Amino acid sequence: MPDVVFFGSPEFAVPSLLALAHDPRFHVALVVTQPDRPAGRGRRLLPPPVKVAALERNLPVWQPATLRSPETEERLLALTPDLFVVVAYGEILRRRVLAIPRHGALNAHPSLLPEFRGASPIPAAILTGRDETGVSLIQLEARLDAGPIVAQQVVPLGGRETAGGLSERLAAVAAEMLPATAASWCAGEIVATLQHEAAASFTQRLDKQDGLLDWRSAANSLERRIRAMTPWPGAWTTLGGQRVIIEQAMLGGELLGVPPGGIATDAGHVLVRCGASSLELLRVRPAGRGSMAAAAWLRGLQAGGSHRFDALVGPALA
């Protein structure tokens, strides 16, 4: 029975941890996750979801500040692990650490590598209008997401996914793939395939500015950005200097005589003029308020006159 050290932190990693922990072919010797972080308005320390899931199942948990210290290497060496499994841990493992387990390290990445290496592959698949994405299990090496491919599974996209919903779906796919693939890998039954470097593309970590909507862009690009930025960092614009998060929208029809960012109503539908065509807003979250139907939000605005979103300059859209 291989001894596995699992590295992971966010909710995305939890199904993979549980799949390995519940599989009798493996012994999860240790769960390594990020330290508790302050969150929310009260800045209260919150544990990573992986820590919560591990403790609920009486799995040993370790939260080092970094994996770069000699003490870290000594502790991992002392376990004499057979395999590392890394799923969205939050720190790149160095070569010295990757050399510790007998069968190396497997990593689950939510894209069809070599496409969309890096920190935000799920939003990238939505932003670029892909009709499929997937999960790649790779042999981890020191270069970012560049290791040989051990297994891949394609996941079709329907064009309505949000980043949050797609993340849950891909997390489930990774969890389904991992146990059987890891068992075959440890048994020497899989030969990994080198990635095609010329086809590699890269993504960056998102920040709040990535959610800014440029109403001069085409409606289909804006609709994809809204889905790609939901739930975080949120797709947003401003009205009268106040931020409004657009939570859900769909493509609208032609909207003539209204400038980009201009808001109009048509039979109860809330439409925003874009660079081409319009978007119909379905749900919004104004500053300091909860999520609400766009029609109810518009009715609550000051009566009289026209309304126009005034954040017109956003990041480049795919």
PDB file of C-alpha atoms in Angstrom:
ATOM      1  CA  MET A   1       0.000   0.000   0.000  1.00  0.00           C
ATOM      2  CA  PRO A   2       1.708   3.228  -1.131  1.00  0.00           C
ATOM      3  CA  ASP A   3       2.198   5.941   1.490  1.00  0.00           C
ATOM      4  CA  VAL A   4       0.934   9.212   0.025  1.00  0.00           C
ATOM      5  CA  VAL A   5       1.606  12.775   1.128  1.00  0.00           C
ATOM      6  CA  PHE A   6      -1.173  15.024  -0.147  1.00  0.00           C
ATOM      7  CA  PHE A   7      -0.520  18.722  -0.830  1.00  0.00           C
ATOM      8  CA  GLY A   8      -3.564  20.961  -1.348  1.00  0.00           C
ATOM      9  CA  SER A   9      -5.391  23.947   0.083  1.00  0.00           C
ATOM     10  CA  PRO A  10      -8.613  25.278  -1.554  1.00  0.00           C
ATOM     11  CA  GLU A  11     -12.013  23.696  -2.035  1.00  0.00           C
ATOM     12  CA  PHE A  12     -10.933  22.450  -5.458  1.00  0.00           C
ATOM     13  CA  ALA A  13      -8.507  20.011  -3.804  1.00  0.00           C
ATOM     14  CA  VAL A  14     -10.949  18.506  -1.296  1.00  0.00           C
ATOM     15  CA  PRO A  15     -12.597  15.893  -3.590  1.00  0.00           C
ATOM     16  CA  SER A  16      -9.169  14.590  -4.621  1.00  0.00           C
ATOM     17  CA  LEU A  17      -8.073  14.245  -0.994  1.00  0.00           C
ATOM     18  CA  LEU A  18     -11.261  12.389  -0.101  1.00  0.00           C
ATOM     19  CA  ALA A  19     -10.944  10.074  -3.113  1.00  0.00           C
ATOM     20  CA  LEU A  20      -7.464   9.005  -2.024  1.00  0.00           C
ATOM     21  CA  ALA A  21      -8.356   8.814   1.663  1.00  0.00           C
ATOM     22  CA  HIS A  22     -11.329   6.523   0.948  1.00  0.00           C
ATOM     23  CA  ASP A  23      -9.416   4.253  -1.438  1.00  0.00           C
ATOM     24  CA  PRO A  24      -8.041   1.116   0.282  1.00  0.00           C
ATOM     25  CA  ARG A  25      -5.103   1.034  -2.142  1.00  0.00           C
ATOM     26  CA  PHE A  26      -3.519   4.073  -0.451  1.00  0.00           C
ATOM     27  CA  HIS A  27      -2.456   5.280   2.961  1.00  0.00           C
ATOM     28  CA  VAL A  28      -2.557   9.065   3.317  1.00  0.00           C
ATOM     29  CA  ALA A  29       0.384   9.524   5.648  1.00  0.00           C
ATOM     30  CA  LEU A  30       0.192  13.319   5.821  1.00  0.00           C
ATOM     31  CA  VAL A  31      -1.860  16.224   4.492  1.00  0.00           C
ATOM     32  CA  VAL A  32       0.184  19.380   3.829  1.00  0.00           C
ATOM     33  CA  THR A  33      -1.796  22.586   3.433  1.00  0.00           C
ATOM     34  CA  GLN A  34      -1.332  26.339   3.701  1.00  0.00           C
ATOM     35  CA  PRO A  35      -1.432  28.128   7.090  1.00  0.00           C
ATOM     36  CA  ASP A  36      -4.706  29.574   8.334  1.00  0.00           C
ATOM     37  CA  ARG A  37      -5.286  33.039   6.820  1.00  0.00           C
ATOM     38  CA  PRO A  38      -7.265  36.082   7.988  1.00  0.00           C
ATOM     39  CA  ALA A  39     -10.450  36.564   5.974  1.00  0.00           C
ATOM     40  CA  GLY A  40     -13.634  38.624   5.975  1.00  0.00           C
ATOM     41  CA  ARG A  41     -14.296  42.007   7.509  1.00  0.00           C
ATOM     42  CA  GLY A  42     -13.287  40.805  10.954  1.00  0.00           C
ATOM     43  CA  ARG A  43     -10.009  39.346   9.581  1.00  0.00           C
ATOM     44  CA  ARG A  44     -10.626  36.189  11.572  1.00  0.00           C
ATOM     45  CA  LEU A  45      -8.212  33.333  10.934  1.00  0.00           C
ATOM     46  CA  LEU A  46      -9.831  30.700   8.734  1.00  0.00           C
ATOM     47  CA  PRO A  47      -8.399  27.261   7.922  1.00  0.00           C
ATOM     48  CA  PRO A  48      -7.998  26.083   4.333  1.00  0.00           C
ATOM     49  CA  PRO A  49     -10.848  23.793   3.205  1.00  0.00           C
ATOM     50  CA  VAL A  50      -8.392  20.903   2.856  1.00  0.00           C
ATOM     51  CA  LYS A  51      -7.438  21.212   6.526  1.00  0.00           C
ATOM     52  CA  VAL A  52     -11.089  21.106   7.572  1.00  0.00           C
ATOM     53  CA  ALA A  53     -11.757  18.015   5.445  1.00  0.00           C
ATOM     54  CA  ALA A  54      -8.619  16.241   6.692  1.00  0.00           C
ATOM     55  CA  LEU A  55      -9.310  16.863  10.376  1.00  0.00           C
ATOM     56  CA  GLU A  56     -12.898  15.654   9.982  1.00  0.00           C
ATOM     57  CA  ARG A  57     -11.443  12.331   8.846  1.00  0.00           C
ATOM     58  CA  ASN A  58      -8.665  12.190  11.449  1.00  0.00           C
ATOM     59  CA  LEU A  59      -5.921  12.596   8.878  1.00  0.00           C
ATOM     60  CA  PRO A  60      -2.647  14.150  10.098  1.00  0.00           C
ATOM     61  CA  VAL A  61      -2.286  17.783   8.988  1.00  0.00           C
ATOM     62  CA  TRP A  62       0.813  19.954   8.674  1.00  0.00           C
ATOM     63  CA  GLN A  63       0.776  23.671   7.783  1.00  0.00           C
ATOM     64  CA  PRO A  64       4.355  24.839   7.179  1.00  0.00           C
ATOM     65  CA  ALA A  65       4.925  28.500   6.394  1.00  0.00           C
ATOM     66  CA  THR A  66       7.109  27.378   3.477  1.00  0.00           C
ATOM     67  CA  LEU A  67       8.476  24.213   1.938  1.00  0.00           C
ATOM     68  CA  ARG A  68      11.874  25.826   1.394  1.00  0.00           C
ATOM     69  CA  SER A  69      13.397  25.179   4.825  1.00  0.00           C
ATOM     70  CA  PRO A  70      15.751  22.288   5.722  1.00  0.00           C
ATOM     71  CA  GLU A  71      13.321  21.316   8.494  1.00  0.00           C
ATOM     72  CA  THR A  72      10.605  20.798   5.907  1.00  0.00           C
ATOM     73  CA  GLU A  73      12.756  18.459   3.858  1.00  0.00           C
ATOM     74  CA  GLU A  74      13.771  16.520   6.970  1.00  0.00           C
ATOM     75  CA  ARG A  75      10.169  15.937   8.017  1.00  0.00           C
ATOM     76  CA  LEU A  76       9.128  14.763   4.568  1.00  0.00           C
ATOM     77  CA  LEU A  77      12.193  12.507   4.237  1.00  0.00           C
ATOM     78  CA  ALA A  78      11.403  10.905   7.584  1.00  0.00           C
ATOM     79  CA  LEU A  79       8.046   9.726   6.242  1.00  0.00           C
ATOM     80  CA  THR A  80       9.763   7.753   3.433  1.00  0.00           C
ATOM     81  CA  PRO A  81       6.742   8.439   1.195  1.00  0.00           C
ATOM     82  CA  ASP A  82       5.999   6.525  -1.979  1.00  0.00           C
ATOM     83  CA  LEU A  83       4.129   9.331  -3.732  1.00  0.00           C
ATOM     84  CA  PHE A  84       3.300  13.015  -3.467  1.00  0.00           C
ATOM     85  CA  VAL A  85      -0.063  14.144  -4.829  1.00  0.00           C
ATOM     86  CA  VAL A  86      -0.339  17.902  -5.388  1.00  0.00           C
ATOM     87  CA  VAL A  87      -3.671  19.612  -6.106  1.00  0.00           C
ATOM     88  CA  ALA A  88      -3.730  23.436  -5.919  1.00  0.00           C
ATOM     89  CA  TYR A  89      -1.362  23.612  -2.964  1.00  0.00           C
ATOM     90  CA  GLY A  90      -0.256  27.216  -3.390  1.00  0.00           C
ATOM     91  CA  GLU A  91       3.539  26.901  -3.498  1.00  0.00           C
ATOM     92  CA  ILE A  92       5.873  25.466  -6.125  1.00  0.00           C
ATOM     93  CA  LEU A  93       7.749  22.403  -4.892  1.00  0.00           C
ATOM     94  CA  ARG A  94      11.508  22.587  -5.442  1.00  0.00           C
ATOM     95  CA  ARG A  95      13.563  19.845  -7.062  1.00  0.00           C
ATOM     96  CA  ARG A  96      14.970  18.650  -3.713  1.00  0.00           C
ATOM     97  CA  VAL A  97      11.448  18.160  -2.364  1.00  0.00           C
ATOM     98  CA  LEU A  98      10.181  16.516  -5.556  1.00  0.00           C
ATOM     99  CA  ALA A  99      13.034  13.995  -5.339  1.00  0.00           C
ATOM    100  CA  ILE A 100      11.885  12.685  -1.930  1.00  0.00           C
ATOM    101  CA  PRO A 101       9.067  10.234  -2.837  1.00  0.00           C
ATOM    102  CA  ARG A 102       9.962   6.917  -4.469  1.00  0.00           C
ATOM    103  CA  HIS A 103       7.474   7.407  -7.323  1.00  0.00           C
ATOM    104  CA  GLY A 104       7.775  11.175  -7.622  1.00  0.00           C
ATOM    105  CA  ALA A 105       4.850  13.582  -7.517  1.00  0.00           C
ATOM    106  CA  LEU A 106       1.585  13.702  -9.438  1.00  0.00           C
ATOM    107  CA  ASN A 107      -0.234  16.978  -9.974  1.00  0.00           C
ATOM    108  CA  ALA A 108      -3.842  17.569 -11.076  1.00  0.00           C
ATOM    109  CA  HIS A 109      -4.213  20.651 -13.289  1.00  0.00           C
ATOM    110  CA  PRO A 110      -7.630  21.853 -14.588  1.00  0.00           C
ATOM    111  CA  SER A 111      -6.820  22.317 -18.263  1.00  0.00           C
ATOM    112  CA  LEU A 112      -5.774  20.271 -21.274  1.00  0.00           C
ATOM    113  CA  LEU A 113      -2.062  20.900 -20.922  1.00  0.00           C
ATOM    114  CA  PRO A 114       0.029  22.345 -22.437  1.00  0.00           C
ATOM    115  CA  GLU A 115      -2.796  24.874 -22.880  1.00  0.00           C
ATOM    116  CA  PHE A 116      -3.436  27.256 -19.980  1.00  0.00           C
ATOM    117  CA  ARG A 117      -0.544  26.592 -17.652  1.00  0.00           C
ATOM    118  CA  GLY A 118      -0.457  28.776 -14.562  1.00  0.00           C
ATOM    119  CA  ALA A 119      -2.812  30.160 -11.947  1.00  0.00           C
ATOM    120  CA  SER A 120      -6.161  30.713 -13.720  1.00  0.00           C
ATOM    121  CA  PRO A 121      -6.813  27.999 -16.317  1.00  0.00           C
ATOM    122  CA  ILE A 122     -10.534  27.711 -15.530  1.00  0.00           C
ATOM    123  CA  PRO A 123     -11.410  31.377 -16.200  1.00  0.00           C
ATOM    124  CA  ALA A 124      -9.138  31.280 -19.258  1.00  0.00           C
ATOM    125  CA  ALA A 125     -11.127  28.469 -20.868  1.00  0.00           C
ATOM    126  CA  ILE A 126     -14.323  30.505 -20.452  1.00  0.00           C
ATOM    127  CA  LEU A 127     -12.813  33.834 -21.506  1.00  0.00           C
ATOM    128  CA  THR A 128     -11.469  32.417 -24.737  1.00  0.00           C
ATOM    129  CA  GLY A 129     -14.736  30.702 -25.659  1.00  0.00           C
ATOM    130  CA  ARG A 130     -13.379  27.148 -25.687  1.00  0.00           C
ATOM    131  CA  ASP A 131     -15.887  24.383 -26.380  1.00  0.00           C
ATOM    132  CA  GLU A 132     -13.924  21.946 -24.212  1.00  0.00           C
ATOM    133  CA  THR A 133     -11.434  21.882 -21.372  1.00  0.00           C
ATOM    134  CA  GLY A 134     -10.368  19.094 -19.045  1.00  0.00           C
ATOM    135  CA  VAL A 135      -8.068  17.777 -16.344  1.00  0.00           C
ATOM    136  CA  SER A 136      -4.434  16.794 -16.807  1.00  0.00           C
ATOM    137  CA  LEU A 137      -2.530  14.598 -14.366  1.00  0.00           C
ATOM    138  CA  ILE A 138       1.167  15.270 -14.803  1.00  0.00           C
ATOM    139  CA  GLN A 139       4.421  14.154 -13.255  1.00  0.00           C
ATOM    140  CA  LEU A 140       5.398  17.253 -11.339  1.00  0.00           C
ATOM    141  CA  GLU A 141       8.698  18.940 -12.064  1.00  0.00           C
ATOM    142  CA  ALA A 142      10.194  22.256 -11.033  1.00  0.00           C
ATOM    143  CA  ARG A 143       8.980  24.112 -14.154  1.00  0.00           C
ATOM    144  CA  LEU A 144       5.444  25.464 -13.937  1.00  0.00           C
ATOM    145  CA  ASP A 145       2.894  22.866 -15.127  1.00  0.00           C
ATOM    146  CA  ALA A 146       5.430  21.546 -17.638  1.00  0.00           C
ATOM    147  CA  GLY A 147       5.837  17.933 -16.499  1.00  0.00           C
ATOM    148  CA  PRO A 148       5.035  14.898 -18.642  1.00  0.00           C
ATOM    149  CA  ILE A 149       1.351  14.008 -18.972  1.00  0.00           C
ATOM    150  CA  VAL A 150       0.320  10.875 -17.111  1.00  0.00           C
ATOM    151  CA  ALA A 151      -3.417  11.040 -17.909  1.00  0.00           C
ATOM    152  CA  GLN A 152      -5.930  13.480 -19.403  1.00  0.00           C
ATOM    153  CA  GLN A 153      -9.698  13.690 -19.561  1.00  0.00           C
ATOM    154  CA  VAL A 154     -11.626  16.028 -21.851  1.00  0.00           C
ATOM    155  CA  VAL A 155     -14.641  17.889 -20.436  1.00  0.00           C
ATOM    156  CA  PRO A 156     -17.047  19.508 -22.947  1.00  0.00           C
ATOM    157  CA  LEU A 157     -18.315  23.035 -22.302  1.00  0.00           C
ATOM    158  CA  GLY A 158     -21.850  24.202 -23.009  1.00  0.00           C
ATOM    159  CA  GLY A 159     -21.233  27.948 -23.083  1.00  0.00           C
ATOM    160  CA  ARG A 160     -23.121  28.768 -19.869  1.00  0.00           C
ATOM    161  CA  GLU A 161     -20.564  27.754 -17.239  1.00  0.00           C
ATOM    162  CA  THR A 162     -19.298  30.138 -14.579  1.00  0.00           C
ATOM    163  CA  ALA A 163     -15.786  29.738 -13.213  1.00  0.00           C
ATOM    164  CA  GLY A 164     -17.253  28.584  -9.911  1.00  0.00           C
ATOM    165  CA  GLY A 165     -19.473  25.937 -11.440  1.00  0.00           C
ATOM    166  CA  LEU A 166     -16.770  24.712 -13.801  1.00  0.00           C
ATOM    167  CA  SER A 167     -14.284  24.507 -10.925  1.00  0.00           C
ATOM    168  CA  GLU A 168     -16.623  22.169  -9.029  1.00  0.00           C
ATOM    169  CA  ARG A 169     -17.091  20.043 -12.129  1.00  0.00           C
ATOM    170  CA  LEU A 170     -13.365  19.742 -12.845  1.00  0.00           C
ATOM    171  CA  ALA A 171     -12.598  19.037  -9.191  1.00  0.00           C
ATOM    172  CA  ALA A 172     -14.935  16.054  -9.381  1.00  0.00           C
ATOM    173  CA  VAL A 173     -13.247  14.848 -12.588  1.00  0.00           C
ATOM    174  CA  ALA A 174      -9.790  15.101 -10.983  1.00  0.00           C
ATOM    175  CA  ALA A 175     -11.001  13.133  -7.964  1.00  0.00           C
ATOM    176  CA  GLU A 176     -12.419  10.444 -10.223  1.00  0.00           C
ATOM    177  CA  MET A 177      -9.171  10.146 -12.195  1.00  0.00           C
ATOM    178  CA  LEU A 178      -6.627  10.227  -9.374  1.00  0.00           C
ATOM    179  CA  PRO A 179      -6.928   6.910  -7.508  1.00  0.00           C
ATOM    180  CA  ALA A 180      -6.774   4.573 -10.509  1.00  0.00           C
ATOM    181  CA  THR A 181      -4.103   6.675 -12.237  1.00  0.00           C
ATOM    182  CA  ALA A 182      -1.969   6.898  -9.092  1.00  0.00           C
ATOM    183  CA  ALA A 183      -2.231   3.157  -8.519  1.00  0.00           C
ATOM    184  CA  SER A 184      -1.172   2.378 -12.086  1.00  0.00           C
ATOM    185  CA  TRP A 185       1.608   4.957 -11.891  1.00  0.00           C
ATOM    186  CA  CYS A 186       3.048   3.430  -8.726  1.00  0.00           C
ATOM    187  CA  ALA A 187       2.816  -0.028 -10.312  1.00  0.00           C
ATOM    188  CA  GLY A 188       4.890   1.150 -13.280  1.00  0.00           C
ATOM    189  CA  GLU A 189       2.051   0.598 -15.737  1.00  0.00           C
ATOM    190  CA  ILE A 190       1.997   4.126 -17.231  1.00  0.00           C
ATOM    191  CA  VAL A 191       4.543   5.800 -19.483  1.00  0.00           C
ATOM    192  CA  ALA A 192       4.180   9.591 -19.287  1.00  0.00           C
ATOM    193  CA  THR A 193       4.040  11.669 -22.482  1.00  0.00           C
ATOM    194  CA  LEU A 194       6.115  14.814 -22.877  1.00  0.00           C
ATOM    195  CA  GLN A 195       4.160  18.028 -23.385  1.00  0.00           C
ATOM    196  CA  HIS A 196       4.409  19.822 -26.713  1.00  0.00           C
ATOM    197  CA  GLU A 197       6.237  22.964 -25.646  1.00  0.00           C
ATOM    198  CA  ALA A 198       5.454  24.912 -28.818  1.00  0.00           C
ATOM    199  CA  ALA A 199       1.734  24.655 -27.994  1.00  0.00           C
ATOM    200  CA  ALA A 200       2.068  25.920 -24.423  1.00  0.00           C
ATOM    201  CA  SER A 201       0.060  28.933 -23.262  1.00  0.00           C
ATOM    202  CA  PHE A 202       0.095  30.644 -19.877  1.00  0.00           C
ATOM    203  CA  THR A 203      -2.324  32.295 -17.473  1.00  0.00           C
ATOM    204  CA  GLN A 204      -1.745  34.768 -14.658  1.00  0.00           C
ATOM    205  CA  ARG A 205      -3.249  35.072 -11.198  1.00  0.00           C
ATOM    206  CA  LEU A 206      -6.430  37.171 -11.315  1.00  0.00           C
ATOM    207  CA  ASP A 207      -6.987  40.352  -9.353  1.00  0.00           C
ATOM    208  CA  LYS A 208     -10.009  42.628  -8.948  1.00  0.00           C
ATOM    209  CA  GLN A 209      -9.079  44.774 -11.937  1.00  0.00           C
ATOM    210  CA  ASP A 210      -9.544  41.760 -14.227  1.00  0.00           C
ATOM    211  CA  GLY A 211     -13.270  41.932 -13.515  1.00  0.00           C
ATOM    212  CA  LEU A 212     -13.719  45.487 -14.864  1.00  0.00           C
ATOM    213  CA  LEU A 213     -16.100  45.529 -17.827  1.00  0.00           C
ATOM    214  CA  ASP A 214     -15.341  47.678 -20.866  1.00  0.00           C
ATOM    215  CA  TRP A 215     -18.743  48.377 -22.432  1.00  0.00           C
ATOM    216  CA  ARG A 216     -17.129  49.281 -25.744  1.00  0.00           C
ATOM    217  CA  SER A 217     -16.303  45.595 -26.234  1.00  0.00           C
ATOM    218  CA  ALA A 218     -18.542  43.092 -27.999  1.00  0.00           C
ATOM    219  CA  ALA A 219     -21.436  41.646 -26.030  1.00  0.00           C
ATOM    220  CA  ASN A 220     -20.250  38.036 -26.385  1.00  0.00           C
ATOM    221  CA  SER A 221     -16.832  38.917 -24.954  1.00  0.00           C
ATOM    222  CA  LEU A 222     -18.438  40.710 -22.025  1.00  0.00           C
ATOM    223  CA  GLU A 223     -20.803  37.816 -21.367  1.00  0.00           C
ATOM    224  CA  ARG A 224     -17.851  35.421 -21.216  1.00  0.00           C
ATOM    225  CA  ARG A 225     -15.946  37.736 -18.869  1.00  0.00           C
ATOM    226  CA  ILE A 226     -18.906  37.886 -16.492  1.00  0.00           C
ATOM    227  CA  ARG A 227     -19.034  34.097 -16.312  1.00  0.00           C
ATOM    228  CA  ALA A 228     -15.238  33.770 -16.075  1.00  0.00           C
ATOM    229  CA  MET A 229     -15.044  36.204 -13.148  1.00  0.00           C
ATOM    230  CA  THR A 230     -17.894  34.614 -11.169  1.00  0.00           C
ATOM    231  CA  PRO A 231     -17.640  34.179  -8.227  1.00  0.00           C
ATOM    232  CA  TRP A 232     -14.193  35.820  -7.925  1.00  0.00           C
ATOM    233  CA  PRO A 233     -13.049  38.523  -8.463  1.00  0.00           C
ATOM    234  CA  GLY A 234     -16.502  39.398  -9.786  1.00  0.00           C
ATOM    235  CA  ALA A 235     -17.325  41.218 -13.024  1.00  0.00           C
ATOM    236  CA  TRP A 236     -17.949  44.849 -12.170  1.00  0.00           C
ATOM    237  CA  THR A 237     -18.703  48.298 -13.465  1.00  0.00           C
ATOM    238  CA  THR A 238     -19.654  51.591 -11.812  1.00  0.00           C
ATOM    239  CA  LEU A 239     -22.711  53.801 -11.853  1.00  0.00           C
ATOM    240  CA  GLY A 240     -22.402  57.257 -10.357  1.00  0.00           C
ATOM    241  CA  GLY A 241     -19.066  56.234  -8.857  1.00  0.00           C
ATOM    242  CA  GLN A 242     -20.597  53.233  -7.052  1.00  0.00           C
ATOM    243  CA  ARG A 243     -19.453  49.728  -7.919  1.00  0.00           C
ATOM    244  CA  VAL A 244     -22.023  47.283  -9.284  1.00  0.00           C
ATOM    245  CA  ILE A 245     -21.117  43.603  -9.674  1.00  0.00           C
ATOM    246  CA  ILE A 246     -22.812  41.898 -12.610  1.00  0.00           C
ATOM    247  CA  GLU A 247     -23.514  38.354 -11.460  1.00  0.00           C
ATOM    248  CA  GLN A 248     -25.495  37.018 -14.403  1.00  0.00           C
ATOM    249  CA  ALA A 249     -26.223  38.229 -17.913  1.00  0.00           C
ATOM    250  CA  MET A 250     -27.133  36.944 -21.337  1.00  0.00           C
ATOM    251  CA  LEU A 251     -26.805  38.199 -24.882  1.00  0.00           C
ATOM    252  CA  GLY A 252     -29.408  40.792 -25.847  1.00  0.00           C
ATOM    253  CA  GLY A 253     -30.486  42.169 -29.193  1.00  0.00           C
ATOM    254  CA  GLU A 254     -29.778  45.382 -31.049  1.00  0.00           C
ATOM    255  CA  LEU A 255     -30.018  48.544 -28.955  1.00  0.00           C
ATOM    256  CA  LEU A 256     -29.961  51.664 -31.122  1.00  0.00           C
ATOM    257  CA  GLY A 257     -29.587  55.272 -30.056  1.00  0.00           C
ATOM    258  CA  VAL A 258     -27.825  54.389 -26.765  1.00  0.00           C
ATOM    259  CA  PRO A 259     -24.078  54.908 -26.149  1.00  0.00           C
ATOM    260  CA  PRO A 260     -21.862  52.066 -24.827  1.00  0.00           C
ATOM    261  CA  GLY A 261     -22.674  51.528 -21.161  1.00  0.00           C
ATOM    262  CA  GLY A 262     -26.113  53.055 -21.568  1.00  0.00           C
ATOM    263  CA  ILE A 263     -28.961  51.238 -19.791  1.00  0.00           C
ATOM    264  CA  ALA A 264     -32.395  50.770 -21.327  1.00  0.00           C
ATOM    265  CA  THR A 265     -35.470  48.701 -20.562  1.00  0.00           C
ATOM    266  CA  ASP A 266     -37.553  46.666 -22.961  1.00  0.00           C
ATOM    267  CA  ALA A 267     -40.688  44.901 -21.675  1.00  0.00           C
ATOM    268  CA  GLY A 268     -39.139  44.605 -18.221  1.00  0.00           C
ATOM    269  CA  HIS A 269     -35.735  43.457 -19.496  1.00  0.00           C
ATOM    270  CA  VAL A 270     -32.658  45.452 -18.454  1.00  0.00           C
ATOM    271  CA  LEU A 271     -30.350  45.987 -21.429  1.00  0.00           C
ATOM    272  CA  VAL A 272     -26.881  47.547 -21.599  1.00  0.00           C
ATOM    273  CA  ARG A 273     -25.449  48.770 -24.887  1.00  0.00           C
ATOM    274  CA  CYS A 274     -22.068  47.238 -25.751  1.00  0.00           C
ATOM    275  CA  GLY A 275     -19.630  47.898 -28.579  1.00  0.00           C
ATOM    276  CA  ALA A 276     -21.713  45.500 -30.628  1.00  0.00           C
ATOM    277  CA  SER A 277     -25.294  44.576 -29.707  1.00  0.00           C
ATOM    278  CA  SER A 278     -26.302  44.521 -26.015  1.00  0.00           C
ATOM    279  CA  LEU A 279     -26.276  42.465 -22.828  1.00  0.00           C
ATOM    280  CA  GLU A 280     -29.368  41.679 -20.815  1.00  0.00           C
ATOM    281  CA  LEU A 281     -28.590  41.919 -17.101  1.00  0.00           C
ATOM    282  CA  LEU A 282     -30.250  39.227 -14.993  1.00  0.00           C
ATOM    283  CA  ARG A 283     -28.719  39.567 -11.529  1.00  0.00           C
ATOM    284  CA  VAL A 284     -26.570  42.297  -9.984  1.00  0.00           C
ATOM    285  CA  ARG A 285     -25.011  43.095  -6.614  1.00  0.00           C
ATOM    286  CA  PRO A 286     -24.752  46.837  -5.915  1.00  0.00           C
ATOM    287  CA  ALA A 287     -22.188  48.132  -3.425  1.00  0.00           C
ATOM    288  CA  GLY A 288     -23.239  47.420   0.147  1.00  0.00           C
ATOM    289  CA  ARG A 289     -26.226  45.303  -0.863  1.00  0.00           C
ATOM    290  CA  GLY A 290     -26.980  41.685  -1.602  1.00  0.00           C
ATOM    291  CA  SER A 291     -27.661  39.921  -4.867  1.00  0.00           C
ATOM    292  CA  MET A 292     -30.887  40.957  -6.585  1.00  0.00           C
ATOM    293  CA  ALA A 293     -32.737  40.758  -9.872  1.00  0.00           C
ATOM    294  CA  ALA A 294     -31.521  43.422 -12.275  1.00  0.00           C
ATOM    295  CA  ALA A 295     -35.063  44.672 -12.904  1.00  0.00           C
ATOM    296  CA  ALA A 296     -35.622  45.239  -9.167  1.00  0.00           C
ATOM    297  CA  TRP A 297     -32.296  47.060  -8.876  1.00  0.00           C
ATOM    298  CA  LEU A 298     -33.136  49.368 -11.772  1.00  0.00           C
ATOM    299  CA  ARG A 299     -36.546  50.180 -10.310  1.00  0.00           C
ATOM    300  CA  GLY A 300     -34.816  51.243  -7.114  1.00  0.00           C
ATOM    301  CA  LEU A 301     -32.655  53.823  -8.847  1.00  0.00           C
ATOM    302  CA  GLN A 302     -33.655  57.436  -8.694  1.00  0.00           C
ATOM    303  CA  ALA A 303     -36.626  57.980 -10.992  1.00  0.00           C
ATOM    304  CA  GLY A 304     -36.320  60.113 -14.095  1.00  0.00           C
ATOM    305  CA  GLY A 305     -33.574  60.501 -16.661  1.00  0.00           C
ATOM    306  CA  SER A 306     -31.357  57.906 -18.263  1.00  0.00           C
ATOM    307  CA  HIS A 307     -28.649  55.808 -16.662  1.00  0.00           C
ATOM    308  CA  ARG A 308     -25.242  54.917 -18.004  1.00  0.00           C
ATOM    309  CA  PHE A 309     -22.457  52.843 -16.486  1.00  0.00           C
ATOM    310  CA  ASP A 310     -19.436  55.092 -16.216  1.00  0.00           C
ATOM    311  CA  ALA A 311     -16.599  52.557 -16.054  1.00  0.00           C
ATOM    312  CA  LEU A 312     -15.877  52.275 -19.760  1.00  0.00           C
ATOM    313  CA  VAL A 313     -12.182  51.407 -19.829  1.00  0.00           C
ATOM    314  CA  GLY A 314     -11.417  47.847 -18.838  1.00  0.00           C
ATOM    315  CA  PRO A 315      -8.733  45.230 -19.536  1.00  0.00           C
ATOM    316  CA  ALA A 316      -8.285  43.677 -22.948  1.00  0.00           C
ATOM    317  CA  LEU A 317     -10.956  41.079 -23.653  1.00  0.00           C
ATOM    318  CA  ALA A 318     -10.527  37.775 -25.420  1.00  0.00           C
TER     319      ALA A 318
END
